[in-house]
Coordinates of C-alpha atoms in Angstrom, one line a residue:
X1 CA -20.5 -30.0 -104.1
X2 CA -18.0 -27.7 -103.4
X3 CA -18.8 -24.4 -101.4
X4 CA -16.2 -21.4 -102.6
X5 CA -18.0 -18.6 -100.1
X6 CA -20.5 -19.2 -97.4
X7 CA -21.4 -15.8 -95.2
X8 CA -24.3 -13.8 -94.4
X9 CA -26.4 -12.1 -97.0
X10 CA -29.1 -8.7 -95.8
X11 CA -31.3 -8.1 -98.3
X12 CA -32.5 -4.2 -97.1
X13 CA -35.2 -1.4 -98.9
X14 CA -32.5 0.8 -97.0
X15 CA -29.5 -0.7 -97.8
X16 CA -27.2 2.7 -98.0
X17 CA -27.9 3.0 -94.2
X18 CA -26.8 -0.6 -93.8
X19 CA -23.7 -0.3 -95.5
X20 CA -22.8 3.0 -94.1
X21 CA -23.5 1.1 -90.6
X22 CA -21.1 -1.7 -91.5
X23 CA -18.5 0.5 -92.9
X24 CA -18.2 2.7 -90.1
X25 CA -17.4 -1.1 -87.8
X26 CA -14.3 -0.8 -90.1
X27 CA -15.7 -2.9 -93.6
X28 CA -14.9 -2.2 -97.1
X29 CA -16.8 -2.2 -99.8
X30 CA -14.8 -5.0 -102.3
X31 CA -17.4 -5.7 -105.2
X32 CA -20.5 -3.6 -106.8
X33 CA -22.9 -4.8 -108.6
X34 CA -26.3 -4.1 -110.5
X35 CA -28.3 -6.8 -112.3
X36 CA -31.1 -6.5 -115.1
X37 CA -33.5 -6.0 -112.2
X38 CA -32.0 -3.5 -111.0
X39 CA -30.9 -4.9 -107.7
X40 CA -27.3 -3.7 -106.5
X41 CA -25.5 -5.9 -104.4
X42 CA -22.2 -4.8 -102.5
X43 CA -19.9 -7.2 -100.6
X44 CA -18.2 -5.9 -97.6
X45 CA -14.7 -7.5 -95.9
X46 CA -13.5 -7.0 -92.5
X47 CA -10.2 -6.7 -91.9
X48 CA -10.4 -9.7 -90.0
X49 CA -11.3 -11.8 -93.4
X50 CA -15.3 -11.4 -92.0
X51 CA -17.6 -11.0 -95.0
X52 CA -21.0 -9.9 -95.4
X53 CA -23.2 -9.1 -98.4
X54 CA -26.1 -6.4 -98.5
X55 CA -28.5 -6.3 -101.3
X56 CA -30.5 -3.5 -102.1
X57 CA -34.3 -4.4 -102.7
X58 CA -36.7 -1.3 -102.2
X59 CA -39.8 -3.9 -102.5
X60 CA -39.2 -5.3 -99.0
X61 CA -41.1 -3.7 -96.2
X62 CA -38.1 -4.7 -93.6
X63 CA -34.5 -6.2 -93.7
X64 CA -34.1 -10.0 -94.4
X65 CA -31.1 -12.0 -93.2
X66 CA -29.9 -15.0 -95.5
X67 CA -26.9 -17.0 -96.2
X68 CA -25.0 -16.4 -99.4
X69 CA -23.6 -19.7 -100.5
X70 CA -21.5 -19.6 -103.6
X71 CA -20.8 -22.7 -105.5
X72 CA -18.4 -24.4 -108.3
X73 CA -21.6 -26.1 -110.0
X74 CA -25.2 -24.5 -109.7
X75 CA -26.8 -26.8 -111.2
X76 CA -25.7 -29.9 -108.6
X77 CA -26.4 -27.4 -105.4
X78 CA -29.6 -25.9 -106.8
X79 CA -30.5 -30.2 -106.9
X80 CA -29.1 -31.0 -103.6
X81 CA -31.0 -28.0 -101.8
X82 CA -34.6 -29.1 -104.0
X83 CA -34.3 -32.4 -103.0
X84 CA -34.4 -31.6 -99.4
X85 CA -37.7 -29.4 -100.1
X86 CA -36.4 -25.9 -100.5
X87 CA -37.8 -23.5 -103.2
X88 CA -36.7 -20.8 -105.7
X89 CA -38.5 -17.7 -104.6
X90 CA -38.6 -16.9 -108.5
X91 CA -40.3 -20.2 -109.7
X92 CA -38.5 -21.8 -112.0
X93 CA -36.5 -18.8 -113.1
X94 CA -33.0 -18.5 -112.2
X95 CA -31.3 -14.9 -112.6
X96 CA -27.9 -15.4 -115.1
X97 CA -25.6 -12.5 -116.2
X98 CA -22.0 -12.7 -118.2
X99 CA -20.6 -13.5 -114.7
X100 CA -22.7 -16.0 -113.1
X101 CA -26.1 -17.1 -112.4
X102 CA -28.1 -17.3 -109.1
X103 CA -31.4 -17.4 -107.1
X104 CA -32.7 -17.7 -103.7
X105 CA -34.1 -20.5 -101.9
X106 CA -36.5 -20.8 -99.0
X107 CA -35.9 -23.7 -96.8
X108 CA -38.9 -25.6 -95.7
X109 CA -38.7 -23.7 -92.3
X110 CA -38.2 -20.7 -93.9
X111 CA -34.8 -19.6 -94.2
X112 CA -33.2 -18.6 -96.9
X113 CA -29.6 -19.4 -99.1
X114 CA -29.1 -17.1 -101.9
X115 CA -27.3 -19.7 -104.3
X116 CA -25.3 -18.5 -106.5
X117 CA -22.2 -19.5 -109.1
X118 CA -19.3 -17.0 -110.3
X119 CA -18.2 -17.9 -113.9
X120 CA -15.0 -18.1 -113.5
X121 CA -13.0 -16.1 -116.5
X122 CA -9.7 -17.7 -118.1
X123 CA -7.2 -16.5 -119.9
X124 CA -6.1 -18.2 -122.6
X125 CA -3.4 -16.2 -124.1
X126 CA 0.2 -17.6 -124.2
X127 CA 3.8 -15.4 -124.3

């Protein structure tokens, strides 16, 4: 299984305050997104090549910490973590867009990876 980003992942019901708080340590916002239920993820890099990921989910009554773990093949990581007794929070469901696919899994001990897999996008025109 190969791992292409492994940092930490806050998912926040106040996640402008959080980002604000992280940008003012000297992070940049590098990537915003919104998926279909309408959760809006922003990935932050320090200048020092430190990332960290907040997620915006106004359901939660308090911030949880996770690992992000983005991989090359879902399907062979979302395998390996289920055979070592984690869960997807969503079921059976996993969340897919144009650009990828992803859930989060709950370890048997209770922390969480947020799995997910970036499609990566070729370009197939020749000169």
């Amino acid at each position: 299984m190969k791992i292409s980003s492994f940092n930490p992942l806050i998912m926040s019901p106040k996640a402008d305050e959080l980002i604000a708080l992280f940008e003012e340590l000297g992070f940049e916002r590098r990537h915003t997104k919104t998926n279909d239920d309408g959760i809006t993820d922003v990935r932050l890099k320090s200048e020092g090549g430190f990332h960290v990921d907040v997620s915006s989910l106004d359901k939660l009554p308090q911030d949880v910490m996770s690992i992000r773990m983005n991989v090359d093949d879902f399907d062979e990581a979302y395998k390996f973590l289920t055979d070592r007794g984690f869960k997807n929070t969503q079921g059976d469901k996993i969340s897919e867009s144009p650009s990828g696919k992803g859930t989060a899994m709950v370890s048997p001990t209770g922390f969480i990876i947020a799995l997910s897999h970036h499609k990566k996008i070729t370009n197939n025109f020749r000169r």
